[in-house]
PDB file of C-alpha atoms and ligand atoms in Angstrom:
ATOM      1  CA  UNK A 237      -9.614   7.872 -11.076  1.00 95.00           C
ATOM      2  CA  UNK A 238      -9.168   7.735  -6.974  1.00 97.00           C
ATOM      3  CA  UNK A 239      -9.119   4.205  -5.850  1.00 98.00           C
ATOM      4  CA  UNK A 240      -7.593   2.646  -2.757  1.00 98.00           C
ATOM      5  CA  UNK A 241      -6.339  -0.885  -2.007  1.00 98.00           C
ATOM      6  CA  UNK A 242      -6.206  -2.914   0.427  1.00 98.00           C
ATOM      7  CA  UNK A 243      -4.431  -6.194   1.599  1.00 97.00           C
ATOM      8  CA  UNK A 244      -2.352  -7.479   3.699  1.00 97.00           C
ATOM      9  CA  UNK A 245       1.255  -6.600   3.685  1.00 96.00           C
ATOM     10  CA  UNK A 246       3.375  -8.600   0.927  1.00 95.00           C
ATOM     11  CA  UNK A 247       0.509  -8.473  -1.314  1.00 97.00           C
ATOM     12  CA  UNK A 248       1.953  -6.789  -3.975  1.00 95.00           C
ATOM     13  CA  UNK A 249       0.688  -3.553  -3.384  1.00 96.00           C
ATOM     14  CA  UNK A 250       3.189  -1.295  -3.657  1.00 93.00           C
ATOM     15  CA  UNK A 251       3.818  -3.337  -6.945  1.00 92.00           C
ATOM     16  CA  UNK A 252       1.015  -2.679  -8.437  1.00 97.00           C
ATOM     17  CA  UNK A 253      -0.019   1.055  -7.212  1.00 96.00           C
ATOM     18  CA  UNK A 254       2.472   2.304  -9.473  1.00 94.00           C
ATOM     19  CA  UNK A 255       1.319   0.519 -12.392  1.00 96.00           C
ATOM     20  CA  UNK A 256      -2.214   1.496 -11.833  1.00 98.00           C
ATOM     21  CA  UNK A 257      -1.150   4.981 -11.483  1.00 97.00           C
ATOM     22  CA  UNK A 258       1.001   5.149 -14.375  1.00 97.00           C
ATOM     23  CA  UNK A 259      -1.893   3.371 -16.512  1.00 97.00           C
ATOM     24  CA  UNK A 260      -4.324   5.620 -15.533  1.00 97.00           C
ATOM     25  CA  UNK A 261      -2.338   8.732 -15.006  1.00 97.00           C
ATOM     26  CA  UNK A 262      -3.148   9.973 -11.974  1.00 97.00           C
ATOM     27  CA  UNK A 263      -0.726  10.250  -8.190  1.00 97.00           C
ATOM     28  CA  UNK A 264       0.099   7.586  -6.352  1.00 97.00           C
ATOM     29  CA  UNK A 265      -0.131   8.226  -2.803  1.00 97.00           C
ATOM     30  CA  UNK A 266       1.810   5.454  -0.352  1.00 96.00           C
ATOM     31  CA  UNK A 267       1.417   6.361   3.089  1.00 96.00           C
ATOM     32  CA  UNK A 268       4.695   3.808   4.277  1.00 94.00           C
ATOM     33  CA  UNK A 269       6.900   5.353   1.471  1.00 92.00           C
ATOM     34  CA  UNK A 270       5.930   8.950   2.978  1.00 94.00           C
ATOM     35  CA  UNK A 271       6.575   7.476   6.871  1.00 94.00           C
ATOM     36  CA  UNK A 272       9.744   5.952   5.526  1.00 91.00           C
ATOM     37  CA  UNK A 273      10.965   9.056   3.417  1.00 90.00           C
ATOM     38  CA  UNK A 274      10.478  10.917   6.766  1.00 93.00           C
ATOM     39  CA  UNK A 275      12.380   8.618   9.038  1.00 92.00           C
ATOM     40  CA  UNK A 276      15.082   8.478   6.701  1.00 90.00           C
ATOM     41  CA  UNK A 277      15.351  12.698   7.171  1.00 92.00           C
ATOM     42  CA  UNK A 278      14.588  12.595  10.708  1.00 94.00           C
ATOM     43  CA  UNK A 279      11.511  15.323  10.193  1.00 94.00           C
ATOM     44  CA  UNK A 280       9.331  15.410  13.262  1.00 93.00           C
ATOM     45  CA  UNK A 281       6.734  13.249  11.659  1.00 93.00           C
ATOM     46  CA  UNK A 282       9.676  10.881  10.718  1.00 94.00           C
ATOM     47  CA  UNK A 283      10.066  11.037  14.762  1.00 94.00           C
ATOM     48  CA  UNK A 284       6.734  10.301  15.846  1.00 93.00           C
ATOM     49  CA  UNK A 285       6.321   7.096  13.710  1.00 95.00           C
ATOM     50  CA  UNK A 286       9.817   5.309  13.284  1.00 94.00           C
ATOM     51  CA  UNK A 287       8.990   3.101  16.696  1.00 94.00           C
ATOM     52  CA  UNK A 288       5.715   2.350  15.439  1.00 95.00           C
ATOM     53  CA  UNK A 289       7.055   1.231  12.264  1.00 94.00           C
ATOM     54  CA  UNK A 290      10.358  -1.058  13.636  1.00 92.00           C
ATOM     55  CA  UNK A 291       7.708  -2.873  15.749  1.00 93.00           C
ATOM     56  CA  UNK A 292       5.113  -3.841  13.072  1.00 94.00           C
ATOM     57  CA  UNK A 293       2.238  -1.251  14.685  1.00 96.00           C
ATOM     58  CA  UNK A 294       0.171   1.354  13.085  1.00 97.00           C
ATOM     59  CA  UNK A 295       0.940   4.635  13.292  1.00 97.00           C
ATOM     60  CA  UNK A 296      -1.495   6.101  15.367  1.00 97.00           C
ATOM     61  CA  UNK A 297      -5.232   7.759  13.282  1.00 97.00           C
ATOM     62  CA  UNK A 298      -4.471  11.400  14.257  1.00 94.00           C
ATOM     63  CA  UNK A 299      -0.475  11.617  13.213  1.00 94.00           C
ATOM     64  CA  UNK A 300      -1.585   9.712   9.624  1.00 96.00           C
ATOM     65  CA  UNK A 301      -4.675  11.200   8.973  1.00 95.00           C
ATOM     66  CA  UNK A 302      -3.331  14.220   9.213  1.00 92.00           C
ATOM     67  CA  UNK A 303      -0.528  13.723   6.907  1.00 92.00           C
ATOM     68  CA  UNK A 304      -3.414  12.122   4.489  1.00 94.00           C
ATOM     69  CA  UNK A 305      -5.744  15.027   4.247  1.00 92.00           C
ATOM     70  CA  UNK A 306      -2.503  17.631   3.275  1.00 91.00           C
ATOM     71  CA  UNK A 307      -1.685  14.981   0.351  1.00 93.00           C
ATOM     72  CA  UNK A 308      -4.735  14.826  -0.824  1.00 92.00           C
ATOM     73  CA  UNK A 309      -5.151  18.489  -1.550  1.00 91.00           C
ATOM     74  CA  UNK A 310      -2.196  18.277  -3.710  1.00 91.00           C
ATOM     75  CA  UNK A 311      -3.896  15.101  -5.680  1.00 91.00           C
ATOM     76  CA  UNK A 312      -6.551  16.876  -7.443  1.00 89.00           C
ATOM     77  CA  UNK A 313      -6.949  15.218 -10.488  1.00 92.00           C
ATOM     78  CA  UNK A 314      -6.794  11.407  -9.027  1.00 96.00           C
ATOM     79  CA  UNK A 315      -4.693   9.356  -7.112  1.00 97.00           C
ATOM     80  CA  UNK A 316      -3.719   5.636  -6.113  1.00 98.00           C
ATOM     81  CA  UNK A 317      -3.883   5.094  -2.435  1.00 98.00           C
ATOM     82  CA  UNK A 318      -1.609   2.323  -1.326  1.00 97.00           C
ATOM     83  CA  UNK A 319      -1.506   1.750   2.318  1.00 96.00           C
ATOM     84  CA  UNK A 320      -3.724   4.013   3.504  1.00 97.00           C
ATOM     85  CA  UNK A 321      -7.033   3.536   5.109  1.00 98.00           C
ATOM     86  CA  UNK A 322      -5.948   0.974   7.225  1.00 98.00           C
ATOM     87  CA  UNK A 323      -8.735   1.343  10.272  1.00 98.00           C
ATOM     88  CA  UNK A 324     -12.336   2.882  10.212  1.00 97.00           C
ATOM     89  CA  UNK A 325     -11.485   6.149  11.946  1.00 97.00           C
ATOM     90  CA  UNK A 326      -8.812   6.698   8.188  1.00 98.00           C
ATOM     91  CA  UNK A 327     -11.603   5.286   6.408  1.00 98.00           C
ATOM     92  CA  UNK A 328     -14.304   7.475   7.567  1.00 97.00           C
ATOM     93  CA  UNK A 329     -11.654  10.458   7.506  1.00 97.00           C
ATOM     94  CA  UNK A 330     -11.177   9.924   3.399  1.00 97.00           C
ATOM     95  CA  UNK A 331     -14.669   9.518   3.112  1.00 97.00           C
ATOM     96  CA  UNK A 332     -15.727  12.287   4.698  1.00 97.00           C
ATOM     97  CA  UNK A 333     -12.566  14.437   3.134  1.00 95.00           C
ATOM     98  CA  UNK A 334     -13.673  13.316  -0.182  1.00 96.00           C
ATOM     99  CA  UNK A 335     -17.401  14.129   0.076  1.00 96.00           C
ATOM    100  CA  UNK A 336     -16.330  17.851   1.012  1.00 94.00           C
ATOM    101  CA  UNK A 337     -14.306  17.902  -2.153  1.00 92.00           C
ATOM    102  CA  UNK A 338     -17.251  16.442  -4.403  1.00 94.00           C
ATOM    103  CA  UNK A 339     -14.668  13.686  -5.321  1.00 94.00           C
ATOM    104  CA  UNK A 340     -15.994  10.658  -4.390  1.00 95.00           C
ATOM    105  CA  UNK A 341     -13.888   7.567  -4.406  1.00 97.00           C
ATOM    106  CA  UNK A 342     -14.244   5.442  -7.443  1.00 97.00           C
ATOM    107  CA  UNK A 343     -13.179   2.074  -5.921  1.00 98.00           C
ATOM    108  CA  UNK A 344     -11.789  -0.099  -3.627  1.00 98.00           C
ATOM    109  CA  UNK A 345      -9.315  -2.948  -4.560  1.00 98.00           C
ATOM    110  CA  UNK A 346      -8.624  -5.897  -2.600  1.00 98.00           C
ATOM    111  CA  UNK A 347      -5.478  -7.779  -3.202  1.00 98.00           C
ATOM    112  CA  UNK A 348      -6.575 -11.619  -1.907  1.00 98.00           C
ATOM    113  CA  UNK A 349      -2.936 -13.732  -0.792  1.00 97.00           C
ATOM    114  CA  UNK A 350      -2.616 -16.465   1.830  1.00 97.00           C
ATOM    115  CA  UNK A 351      -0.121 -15.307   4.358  1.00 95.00           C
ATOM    116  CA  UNK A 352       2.811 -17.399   3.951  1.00 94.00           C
ATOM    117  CA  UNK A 353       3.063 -16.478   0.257  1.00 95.00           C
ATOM    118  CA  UNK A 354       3.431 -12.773   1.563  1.00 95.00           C
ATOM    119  CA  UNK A 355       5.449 -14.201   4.391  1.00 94.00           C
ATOM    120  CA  UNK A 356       8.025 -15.406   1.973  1.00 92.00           C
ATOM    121  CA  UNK A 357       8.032 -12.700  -0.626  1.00 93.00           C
ATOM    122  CA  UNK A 358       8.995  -9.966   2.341  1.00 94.00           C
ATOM    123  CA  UNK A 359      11.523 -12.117   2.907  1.00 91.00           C
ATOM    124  CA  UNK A 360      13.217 -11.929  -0.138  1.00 93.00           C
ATOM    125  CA  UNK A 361      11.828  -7.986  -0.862  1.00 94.00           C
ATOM    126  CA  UNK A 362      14.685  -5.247  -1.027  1.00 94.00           C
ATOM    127  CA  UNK A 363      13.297  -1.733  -1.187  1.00 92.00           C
ATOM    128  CA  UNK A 364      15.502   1.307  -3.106  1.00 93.00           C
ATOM    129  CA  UNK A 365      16.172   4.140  -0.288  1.00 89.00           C
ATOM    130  CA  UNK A 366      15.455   6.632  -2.918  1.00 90.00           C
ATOM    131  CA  UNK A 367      12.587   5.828  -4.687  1.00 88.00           C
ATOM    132  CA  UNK A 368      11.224   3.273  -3.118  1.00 85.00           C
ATOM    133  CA  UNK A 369      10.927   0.852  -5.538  1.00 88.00           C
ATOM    134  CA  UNK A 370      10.555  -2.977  -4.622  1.00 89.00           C
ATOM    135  CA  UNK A 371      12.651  -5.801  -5.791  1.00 93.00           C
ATOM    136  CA  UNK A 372      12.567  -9.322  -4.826  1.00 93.00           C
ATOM    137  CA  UNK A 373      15.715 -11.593  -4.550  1.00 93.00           C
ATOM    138  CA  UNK A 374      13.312 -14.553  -6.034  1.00 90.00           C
ATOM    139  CA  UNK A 375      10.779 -13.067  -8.292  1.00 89.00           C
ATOM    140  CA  UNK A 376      11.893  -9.900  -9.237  1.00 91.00           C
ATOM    141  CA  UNK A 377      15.710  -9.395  -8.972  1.00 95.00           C
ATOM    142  CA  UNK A 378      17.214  -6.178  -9.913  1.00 97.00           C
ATOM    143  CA  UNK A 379      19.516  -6.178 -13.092  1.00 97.00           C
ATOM    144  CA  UNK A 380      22.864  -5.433 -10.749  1.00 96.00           C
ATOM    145  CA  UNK A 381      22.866  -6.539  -7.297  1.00 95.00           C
ATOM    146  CA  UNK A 382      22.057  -4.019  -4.541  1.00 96.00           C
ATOM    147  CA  UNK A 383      21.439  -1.193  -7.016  1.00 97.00           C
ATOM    148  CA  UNK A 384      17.964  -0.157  -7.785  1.00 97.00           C
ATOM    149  CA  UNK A 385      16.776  -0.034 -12.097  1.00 97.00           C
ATOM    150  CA  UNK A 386      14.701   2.641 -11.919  1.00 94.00           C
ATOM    151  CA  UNK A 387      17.064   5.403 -10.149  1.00 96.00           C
ATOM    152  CA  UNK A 388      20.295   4.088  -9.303  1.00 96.00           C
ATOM    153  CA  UNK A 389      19.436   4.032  -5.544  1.00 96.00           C
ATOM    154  CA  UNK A 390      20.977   1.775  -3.148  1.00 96.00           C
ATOM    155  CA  UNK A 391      19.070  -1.577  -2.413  1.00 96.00           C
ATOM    156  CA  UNK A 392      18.248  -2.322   1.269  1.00 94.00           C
ATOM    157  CA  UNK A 393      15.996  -4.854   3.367  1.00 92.00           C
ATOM    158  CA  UNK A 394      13.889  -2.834   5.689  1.00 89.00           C
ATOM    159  CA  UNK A 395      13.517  -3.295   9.203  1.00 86.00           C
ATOM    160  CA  UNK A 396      10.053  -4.290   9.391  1.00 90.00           C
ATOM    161  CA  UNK A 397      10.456  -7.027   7.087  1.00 92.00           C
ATOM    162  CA  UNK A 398      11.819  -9.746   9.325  1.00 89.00           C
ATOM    163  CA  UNK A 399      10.111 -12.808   9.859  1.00 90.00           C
ATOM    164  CA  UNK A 400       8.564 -11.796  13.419  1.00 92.00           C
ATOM    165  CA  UNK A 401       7.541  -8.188  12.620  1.00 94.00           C
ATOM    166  CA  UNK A 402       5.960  -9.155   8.927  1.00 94.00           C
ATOM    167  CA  UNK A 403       3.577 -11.871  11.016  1.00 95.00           C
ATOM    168  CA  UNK A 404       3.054  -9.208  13.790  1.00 95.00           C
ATOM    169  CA  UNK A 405       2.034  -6.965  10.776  1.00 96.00           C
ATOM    170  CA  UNK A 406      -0.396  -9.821   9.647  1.00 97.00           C
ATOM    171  CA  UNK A 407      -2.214 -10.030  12.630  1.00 97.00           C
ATOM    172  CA  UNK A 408      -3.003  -6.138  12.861  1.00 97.00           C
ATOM    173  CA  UNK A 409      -3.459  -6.333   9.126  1.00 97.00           C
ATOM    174  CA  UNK A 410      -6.857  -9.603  10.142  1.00 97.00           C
ATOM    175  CA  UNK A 411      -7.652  -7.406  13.284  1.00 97.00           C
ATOM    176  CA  UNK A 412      -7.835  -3.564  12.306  1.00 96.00           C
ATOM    177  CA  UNK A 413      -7.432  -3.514   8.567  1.00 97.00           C
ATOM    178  CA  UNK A 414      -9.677  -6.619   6.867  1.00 95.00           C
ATOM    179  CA  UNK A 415     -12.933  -5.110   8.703  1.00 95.00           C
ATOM    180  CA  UNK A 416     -12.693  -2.576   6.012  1.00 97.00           C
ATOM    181  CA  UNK A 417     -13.748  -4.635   3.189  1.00 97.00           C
ATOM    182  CA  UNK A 418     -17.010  -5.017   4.625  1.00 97.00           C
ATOM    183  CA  UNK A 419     -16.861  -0.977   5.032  1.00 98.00           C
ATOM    184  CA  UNK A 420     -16.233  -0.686   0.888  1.00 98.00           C
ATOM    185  CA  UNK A 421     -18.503  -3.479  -0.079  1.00 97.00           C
ATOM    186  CA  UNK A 422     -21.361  -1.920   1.562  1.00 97.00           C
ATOM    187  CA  UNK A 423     -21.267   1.015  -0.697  1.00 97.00           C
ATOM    188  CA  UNK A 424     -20.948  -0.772  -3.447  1.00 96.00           C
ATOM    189  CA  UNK A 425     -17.101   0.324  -4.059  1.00 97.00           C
ATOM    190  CA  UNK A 426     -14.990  -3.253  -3.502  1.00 97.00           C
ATOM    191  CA  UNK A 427     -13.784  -5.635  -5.876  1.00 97.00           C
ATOM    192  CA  UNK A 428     -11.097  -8.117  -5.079  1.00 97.00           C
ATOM    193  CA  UNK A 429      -8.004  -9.021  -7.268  1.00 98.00           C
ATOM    194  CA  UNK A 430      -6.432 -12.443  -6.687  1.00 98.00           C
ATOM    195  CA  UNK A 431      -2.805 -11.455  -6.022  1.00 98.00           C
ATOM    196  CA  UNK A 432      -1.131 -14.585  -6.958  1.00 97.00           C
ATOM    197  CA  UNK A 433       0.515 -15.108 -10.395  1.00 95.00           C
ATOM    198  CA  UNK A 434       2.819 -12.912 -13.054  1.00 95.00           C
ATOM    199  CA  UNK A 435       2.850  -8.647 -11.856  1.00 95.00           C
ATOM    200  CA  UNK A 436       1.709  -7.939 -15.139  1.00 97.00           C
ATOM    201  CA  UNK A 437      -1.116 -10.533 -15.234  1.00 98.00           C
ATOM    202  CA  UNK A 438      -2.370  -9.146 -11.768  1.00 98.00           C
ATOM    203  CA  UNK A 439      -2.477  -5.599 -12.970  1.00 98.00           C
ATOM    204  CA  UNK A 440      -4.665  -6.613 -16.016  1.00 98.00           C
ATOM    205  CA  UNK A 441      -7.343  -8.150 -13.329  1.00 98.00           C
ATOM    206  CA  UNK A 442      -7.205  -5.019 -11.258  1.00 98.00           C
ATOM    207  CA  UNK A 443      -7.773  -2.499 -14.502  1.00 98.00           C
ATOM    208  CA  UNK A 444     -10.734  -5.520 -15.568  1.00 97.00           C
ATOM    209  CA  UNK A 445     -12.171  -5.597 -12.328  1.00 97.00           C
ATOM    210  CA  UNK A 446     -12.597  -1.506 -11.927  1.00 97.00           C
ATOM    211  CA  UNK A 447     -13.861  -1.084 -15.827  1.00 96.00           C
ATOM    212  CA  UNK A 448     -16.254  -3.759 -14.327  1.00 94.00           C
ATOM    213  CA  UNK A 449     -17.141  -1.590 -11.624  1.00 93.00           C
ATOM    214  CA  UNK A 450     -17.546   1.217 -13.786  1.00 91.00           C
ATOM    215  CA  UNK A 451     -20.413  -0.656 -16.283  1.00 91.00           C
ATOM    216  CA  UNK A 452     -22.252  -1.366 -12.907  1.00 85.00           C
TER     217      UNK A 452
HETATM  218  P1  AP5 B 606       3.490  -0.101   4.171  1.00 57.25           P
HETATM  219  O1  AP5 B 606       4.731   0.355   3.544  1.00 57.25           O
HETATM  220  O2  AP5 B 606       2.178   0.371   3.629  1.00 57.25           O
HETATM  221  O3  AP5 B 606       3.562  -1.686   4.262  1.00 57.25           O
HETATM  222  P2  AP5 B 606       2.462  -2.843   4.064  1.00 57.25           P
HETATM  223  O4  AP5 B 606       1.057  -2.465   3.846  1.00 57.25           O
HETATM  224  O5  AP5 B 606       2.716  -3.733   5.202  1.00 57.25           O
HETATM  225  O6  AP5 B 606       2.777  -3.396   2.696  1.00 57.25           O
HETATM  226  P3  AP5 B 606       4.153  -3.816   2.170  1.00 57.25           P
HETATM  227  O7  AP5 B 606       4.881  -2.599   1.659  1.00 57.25           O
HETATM  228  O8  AP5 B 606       4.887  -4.650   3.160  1.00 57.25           O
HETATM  229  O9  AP5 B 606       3.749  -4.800   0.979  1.00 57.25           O
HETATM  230  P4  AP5 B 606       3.075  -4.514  -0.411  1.00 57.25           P
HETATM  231  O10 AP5 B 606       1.693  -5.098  -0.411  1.00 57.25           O
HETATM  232  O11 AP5 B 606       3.212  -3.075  -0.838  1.00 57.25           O
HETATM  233  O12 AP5 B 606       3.961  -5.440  -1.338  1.00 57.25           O
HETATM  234  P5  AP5 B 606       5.142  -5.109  -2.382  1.00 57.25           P
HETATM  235  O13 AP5 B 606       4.587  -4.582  -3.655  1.00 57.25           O
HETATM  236  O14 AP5 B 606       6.246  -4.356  -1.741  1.00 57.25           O
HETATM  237  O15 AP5 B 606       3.475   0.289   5.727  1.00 57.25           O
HETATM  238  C1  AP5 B 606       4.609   0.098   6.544  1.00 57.25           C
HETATM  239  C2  AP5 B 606       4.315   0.626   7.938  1.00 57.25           C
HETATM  240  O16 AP5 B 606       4.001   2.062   7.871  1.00 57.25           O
HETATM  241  C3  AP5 B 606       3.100   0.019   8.648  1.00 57.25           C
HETATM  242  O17 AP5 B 606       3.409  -1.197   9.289  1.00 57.25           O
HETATM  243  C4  AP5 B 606       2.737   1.150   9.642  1.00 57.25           C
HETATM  244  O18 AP5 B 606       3.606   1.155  10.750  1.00 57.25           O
HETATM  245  C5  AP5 B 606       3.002   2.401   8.840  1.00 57.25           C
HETATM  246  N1  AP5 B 606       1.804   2.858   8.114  1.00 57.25           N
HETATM  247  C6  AP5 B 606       1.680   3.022   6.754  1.00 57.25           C
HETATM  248  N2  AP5 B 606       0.437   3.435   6.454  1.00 57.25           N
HETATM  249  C7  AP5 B 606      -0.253   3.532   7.621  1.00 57.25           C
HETATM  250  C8  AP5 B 606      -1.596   3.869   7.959  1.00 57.25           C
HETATM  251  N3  AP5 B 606      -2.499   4.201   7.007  1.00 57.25           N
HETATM  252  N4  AP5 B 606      -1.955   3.840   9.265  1.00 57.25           N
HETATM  253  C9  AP5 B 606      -1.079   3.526  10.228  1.00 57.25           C
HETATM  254  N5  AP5 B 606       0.199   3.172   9.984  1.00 57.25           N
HETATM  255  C10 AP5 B 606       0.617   3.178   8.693  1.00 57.25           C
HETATM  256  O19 AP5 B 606       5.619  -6.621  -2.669  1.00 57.25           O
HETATM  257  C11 AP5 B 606       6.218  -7.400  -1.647  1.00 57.25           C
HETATM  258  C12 AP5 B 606       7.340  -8.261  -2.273  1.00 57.25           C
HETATM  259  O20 AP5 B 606       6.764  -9.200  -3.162  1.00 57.25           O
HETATM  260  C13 AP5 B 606       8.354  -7.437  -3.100  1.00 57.25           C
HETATM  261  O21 AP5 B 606       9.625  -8.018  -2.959  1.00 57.25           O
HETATM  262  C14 AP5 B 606       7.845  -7.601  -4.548  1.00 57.25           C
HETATM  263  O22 AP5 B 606       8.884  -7.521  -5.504  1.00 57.25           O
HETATM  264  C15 AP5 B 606       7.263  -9.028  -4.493  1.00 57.25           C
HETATM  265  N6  AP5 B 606       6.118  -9.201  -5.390  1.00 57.25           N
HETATM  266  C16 AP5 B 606       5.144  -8.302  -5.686  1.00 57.25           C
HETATM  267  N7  AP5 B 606       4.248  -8.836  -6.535  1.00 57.25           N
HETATM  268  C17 AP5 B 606       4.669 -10.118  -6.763  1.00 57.25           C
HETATM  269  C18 AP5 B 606       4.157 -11.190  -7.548  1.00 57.25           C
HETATM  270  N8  AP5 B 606       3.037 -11.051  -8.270  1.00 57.25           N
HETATM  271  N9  AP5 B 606       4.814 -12.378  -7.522  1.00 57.25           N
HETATM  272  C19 AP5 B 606       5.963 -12.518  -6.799  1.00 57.25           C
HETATM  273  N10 AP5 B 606       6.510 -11.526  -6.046  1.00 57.25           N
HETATM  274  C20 AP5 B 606       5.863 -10.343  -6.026  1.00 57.25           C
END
């Protein structure tokens, strides 16, 4: 299975990538959690894209594709893609990357949210520094404050997630990222997923909607 998804930040994404990628048994692949893994260990790709990130902007094509195309060689059985394409030049990249490879993608998922429901979730989201799980103060708390479930990993808010930078991150999000759907839906690839509701109830539309896409 190699499917990417899209929508805007606060979606649920992240969420939900590692469901579908545990369900179906294949990599997940989240371009932020790499960018942020890097920062944390000041690596020179940490370097190039830490200002970027702070301020809500995209990383620039060449620095992420790059980083992209060396992932993907080490995903060859499948992956999830969560966060990555996010322009045209990244989505013609992966095309193009994957045609070479005879691996064509097998879908695109759209996660559909109005913006103040993601607005509020980042708000609330706390992120573990080690794994990268997401919790949410509201919706999804962790079982002891500050510590993460899964690993034991400390619990923080990250930097882009203040009120400003997450509707900064919108607006790039409607500008460079939303043209892709029309990219995806022209070859016959997109389905969208309405992002609202229970986790678990969202993840059974997203495996429904790409066994529909599979009968087609
Ligand atoms: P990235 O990490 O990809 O951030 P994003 O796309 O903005 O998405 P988020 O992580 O903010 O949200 P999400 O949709 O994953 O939601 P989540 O599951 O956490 O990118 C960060 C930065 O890296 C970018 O701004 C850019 O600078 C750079 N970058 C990365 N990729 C790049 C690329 N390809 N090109 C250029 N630059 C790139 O959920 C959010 C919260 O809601 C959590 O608290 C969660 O617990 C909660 N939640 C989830 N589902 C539900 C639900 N159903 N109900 C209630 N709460 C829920």
């Amino acid at each position: 299975m190699r499917i990417v998804l899209l929508g805007p930040p606060g979606a649920g994404k992240g969420t939900q990538a590692h469901r579908l990628a545990d369900y179906y048994g294949v990599r997940l692949i989240a371009t932020g959690d790499i960018f942020r893994r890097n920062v944390r260990q000041e690596t020179p790709l940490g370097l190039k894209a830490k200002s970027y990130m702070e301020a809500g902007e995209l990383v620039p094509d060449d620095v992420v594709i790059g980083m992209l195309l060396e992932e993907l060689r080490r995903s060859p059985n499948g992956f999830v893609l969560d966060g990555f394409p996010r322009t045209l030049p990244q989505a013609l990249a992966l095309e193009e990357a994957l045609a070479a490879a005879g691996q064509p993608l097998d879908a695109a998922l759209k996660y559909v949210i109005p913006d103040e429901v993601t607005v509020a979730r980042l708000a609330g989201r706390r992120t573990c520094t080690h794994c990268e799980r997401t919790y949410n103060l509201e919706f999804k708390p962790p079982k002891v404050e500050g510590i993460c479930d899964n690993c034991g990993g400390e619990l923080v808010q990250r930097e882009d997630d203040r009120e400003e930078t997450v509707r900064h991150r919108l607006e790039i999000y409607h500008r460079d990222t939303e043209p892709l759907q029309k990219f995806y839906w022209e070859r016959g690839l997109l389905r969208e997923v309405d992002a609202v509701g229970e986790v678990e109830r969202i993840t059974r539309r997203a495996i429904g909607a790409l066994e529909d896409l599979a009968r087609t």
